[in-house]
Amino acid sequence: MEILDIKAHMKKYKITYANLAEMTGINLTTIKRIFCGKTQTPHLETMVAIEQALGFINTNSQYTVPMGDGMTADERELLRLYRNLSPDMRSTLWSLLDTWSPSTTNKNKV
């Protein structure tokens, strides 16, 4: 994905460089250098971390998956956190949600 596309996505969803640094664990200065063009060829791992944090890469797949429009930064962060859960933790989370609000959970959980 091109830096300009990532910048447009960040602007659309009001994600700051500081937010992105927090989401990825990448140093804020490094993030700024990448996006202002001072770092012309960032490490692949760095770009993958950025794209994963923004939801462009499904962390459970080797394929790039666009997240679509309409997701807030909080929703993307929740999805990122969910994808990093083990199957047992996902099951526990769904059980908790079922007890909290049974009418809002989906019985066909993934």
PDB file of C-alpha atoms in Angstrom:
ATOM      1  CA  MET A   1       0.000   0.000   0.000  1.00  0.00           C
ATOM      2  CA  GLU A   2       1.248   3.474  -0.830  1.00  0.00           C
ATOM      3  CA  ILE A   3       2.040   6.023   1.892  1.00  0.00           C
ATOM      4  CA  LEU A   4      -0.393   8.503   0.310  1.00  0.00           C
ATOM      5  CA  ASP A   5      -3.210   5.948   0.582  1.00  0.00           C
ATOM      6  CA  ILE A   6      -2.354   5.278   4.213  1.00  0.00           C
ATOM      7  CA  LYS A   7      -2.263   9.025   4.938  1.00  0.00           C
ATOM      8  CA  ALA A   8      -5.680   9.481   3.304  1.00  0.00           C
ATOM      9  CA  HIS A   9      -7.083   6.627   5.391  1.00  0.00           C
ATOM     10  CA  MET A  10      -5.622   8.104   8.569  1.00  0.00           C
ATOM     11  CA  LYS A  11      -7.062  11.527   7.742  1.00  0.00           C
ATOM     12  CA  LYS A  12     -10.493  10.063   6.988  1.00  0.00           C
ATOM     13  CA  TYR A  13     -10.591   8.225  10.324  1.00  0.00           C
ATOM     14  CA  LYS A  14      -8.797  10.967  12.285  1.00  0.00           C
ATOM     15  CA  ILE A  15      -5.856   8.794  13.272  1.00  0.00           C
ATOM     16  CA  THR A  16      -2.855  10.842  14.332  1.00  0.00           C
ATOM     17  CA  TYR A  17       0.778   9.804  14.051  1.00  0.00           C
ATOM     18  CA  ALA A  18       0.779   9.506  17.855  1.00  0.00           C
ATOM     19  CA  ASN A  19      -2.247   7.178  17.664  1.00  0.00           C
ATOM     20  CA  LEU A  20      -0.499   5.087  15.035  1.00  0.00           C
ATOM     21  CA  ALA A  21       2.689   4.924  17.094  1.00  0.00           C
ATOM     22  CA  GLU A  22       0.674   3.703  20.081  1.00  0.00           C
ATOM     23  CA  MET A  23      -1.243   1.162  17.970  1.00  0.00           C
ATOM     24  CA  THR A  24       1.916  -0.274  16.401  1.00  0.00           C
ATOM     25  CA  GLY A  25       4.536   0.147  19.093  1.00  0.00           C
ATOM     26  CA  ILE A  26       6.682   1.964  16.532  1.00  0.00           C
ATOM     27  CA  ASN A  27       8.565   5.033  17.738  1.00  0.00           C
ATOM     28  CA  LEU A  28       6.705   8.272  16.942  1.00  0.00           C
ATOM     29  CA  THR A  29       9.790   9.788  15.303  1.00  0.00           C
ATOM     30  CA  THR A  30      10.047   6.777  12.998  1.00  0.00           C
ATOM     31  CA  ILE A  31       6.379   7.138  12.035  1.00  0.00           C
ATOM     32  CA  LYS A  32       6.844  10.841  11.272  1.00  0.00           C
ATOM     33  CA  ARG A  33       9.988  10.185   9.196  1.00  0.00           C
ATOM     34  CA  ILE A  34       8.143   7.594   7.099  1.00  0.00           C
ATOM     35  CA  PHE A  35       5.143   9.820   6.442  1.00  0.00           C
ATOM     36  CA  CYS A  36       7.091  12.990   5.694  1.00  0.00           C
ATOM     37  CA  GLY A  37       9.315  11.135   3.246  1.00  0.00           C
ATOM     38  CA  LYS A  38      12.612  11.313   5.158  1.00  0.00           C
ATOM     39  CA  THR A  39      12.624   7.512   5.309  1.00  0.00           C
ATOM     40  CA  GLN A  40      12.292   6.529   1.654  1.00  0.00           C
ATOM     41  CA  THR A  41      12.413   2.755   2.136  1.00  0.00           C
ATOM     42  CA  PRO A  42      11.005   1.725   5.517  1.00  0.00           C
ATOM     43  CA  HIS A  43      11.566  -1.825   6.707  1.00  0.00           C
ATOM     44  CA  LEU A  44       8.958  -4.308   5.502  1.00  0.00           C
ATOM     45  CA  GLU A  45       8.149  -5.285   9.094  1.00  0.00           C
ATOM     46  CA  THR A  46       7.442  -1.642   9.916  1.00  0.00           C
ATOM     47  CA  MET A  47       5.022  -1.227   7.024  1.00  0.00           C
ATOM     48  CA  VAL A  48       3.309  -4.523   7.811  1.00  0.00           C
ATOM     49  CA  ALA A  49       2.818  -3.384  11.420  1.00  0.00           C
ATOM     50  CA  ILE A  50       1.341  -0.084  10.221  1.00  0.00           C
ATOM     51  CA  GLU A  51      -0.981  -1.775   7.732  1.00  0.00           C
ATOM     52  CA  GLN A  52      -2.067  -4.357  10.320  1.00  0.00           C
ATOM     53  CA  ALA A  53      -2.797  -1.678  12.900  1.00  0.00           C
ATOM     54  CA  LEU A  54      -4.941   0.210  10.396  1.00  0.00           C
ATOM     55  CA  GLY A  55      -6.803  -2.919   9.385  1.00  0.00           C
ATOM     56  CA  PHE A  56      -5.456  -3.322   5.869  1.00  0.00           C
ATOM     57  CA  ILE A  57      -3.950  -6.715   6.622  1.00  0.00           C
ATOM     58  CA  ASN A  58      -5.898  -9.499   8.285  1.00  0.00           C
ATOM     59  CA  THR A  59      -3.577 -10.728  11.037  1.00  0.00           C
ATOM     60  CA  ASN A  60      -4.951 -14.254  10.597  1.00  0.00           C
ATOM     61  CA  SER A  61      -4.098 -14.370   6.895  1.00  0.00           C
ATOM     62  CA  GLN A  62      -1.219 -13.677   4.538  1.00  0.00           C
ATOM     63  CA  TYR A  63      -3.565 -11.776   2.229  1.00  0.00           C
ATOM     64  CA  THR A  64      -4.341  -8.070   2.268  1.00  0.00           C
ATOM     65  CA  VAL A  65      -7.933  -7.389   3.284  1.00  0.00           C
ATOM     66  CA  PRO A  66      -9.418  -3.881   3.107  1.00  0.00           C
ATOM     67  CA  MET A  67     -11.645  -3.127   6.073  1.00  0.00           C
ATOM     68  CA  GLY A  68     -14.159  -1.052   4.166  1.00  0.00           C
ATOM     69  CA  ASP A  69     -15.611   2.320   5.009  1.00  0.00           C
ATOM     70  CA  GLY A  70     -17.402   3.302   8.145  1.00  0.00           C
ATOM     71  CA  MET A  71     -15.202   1.798  10.854  1.00  0.00           C
ATOM     72  CA  THR A  72     -14.045   4.143  13.560  1.00  0.00           C
ATOM     73  CA  ALA A  73     -10.537   3.994  14.988  1.00  0.00           C
ATOM     74  CA  ASP A  74     -11.988   2.391  18.130  1.00  0.00           C
ATOM     75  CA  GLU A  75     -13.768  -0.275  16.068  1.00  0.00           C
ATOM     76  CA  ARG A  76     -10.586  -1.045  14.149  1.00  0.00           C
ATOM     77  CA  GLU A  77      -8.641  -1.284  17.392  1.00  0.00           C
ATOM     78  CA  LEU A  78     -11.235  -3.643  18.879  1.00  0.00           C
ATOM     79  CA  LEU A  79     -11.080  -5.793  15.751  1.00  0.00           C
ATOM     80  CA  ARG A  80      -7.270  -5.843  15.885  1.00  0.00           C
ATOM     81  CA  LEU A  81      -7.346  -6.897  19.526  1.00  0.00           C
ATOM     82  CA  TYR A  82      -9.986  -9.558  18.815  1.00  0.00           C
ATOM     83  CA  ARG A  83      -7.928 -11.024  15.989  1.00  0.00           C
ATOM     84  CA  ASN A  84      -4.965 -11.405  18.334  1.00  0.00           C
ATOM     85  CA  LEU A  85      -6.971 -13.419  20.865  1.00  0.00           C
ATOM     86  CA  SER A  86      -6.551 -17.170  21.121  1.00  0.00           C
ATOM     87  CA  PRO A  87      -9.622 -19.289  20.254  1.00  0.00           C
ATOM     88  CA  ASP A  88     -10.195 -19.910  23.981  1.00  0.00           C
ATOM     89  CA  MET A  89     -10.091 -16.194  24.761  1.00  0.00           C
ATOM     90  CA  ARG A  90     -12.495 -15.492  21.880  1.00  0.00           C
ATOM     91  CA  SER A  91     -14.903 -18.054  23.319  1.00  0.00           C
ATOM     92  CA  THR A  92     -14.591 -16.467  26.750  1.00  0.00           C
ATOM     93  CA  LEU A  93     -15.261 -13.042  25.275  1.00  0.00           C
ATOM     94  CA  TRP A  94     -18.397 -14.267  23.473  1.00  0.00           C
ATOM     95  CA  SER A  95     -19.638 -15.904  26.685  1.00  0.00           C
ATOM     96  CA  LEU A  96     -19.150 -12.637  28.532  1.00  0.00           C
ATOM     97  CA  LEU A  97     -21.001 -10.721  25.817  1.00  0.00           C
ATOM     98  CA  ASP A  98     -23.845 -13.271  25.908  1.00  0.00           C
ATOM     99  CA  THR A  99     -24.314 -12.691  29.634  1.00  0.00           C
ATOM    100  CA  TRP A 100     -24.102  -8.930  29.243  1.00  0.00           C
ATOM    101  CA  SER A 101     -26.536  -8.548  26.346  1.00  0.00           C
ATOM    102  CA  PRO A 102     -27.844 -11.817  24.861  1.00  0.00           C
ATOM    103  CA  SER A 103     -29.906 -10.104  22.162  1.00  0.00           C
ATOM    104  CA  THR A 104     -26.900  -8.409  20.552  1.00  0.00           C
ATOM    105  CA  THR A 105     -24.561 -11.357  20.049  1.00  0.00           C
ATOM    106  CA  ASN A 106     -24.448 -13.565  17.000  1.00  0.00           C
ATOM    107  CA  LYS A 107     -24.771 -17.312  17.508  1.00  0.00           C
ATOM    108  CA  ASN A 108     -22.599 -17.982  14.419  1.00  0.00           C
ATOM    109  CA  LYS A 109     -19.399 -16.725  16.021  1.00  0.00           C
ATOM    110  CA  VAL A 110     -16.107 -16.857  14.148  1.00  0.00           C
TER     111      VAL A 110
END
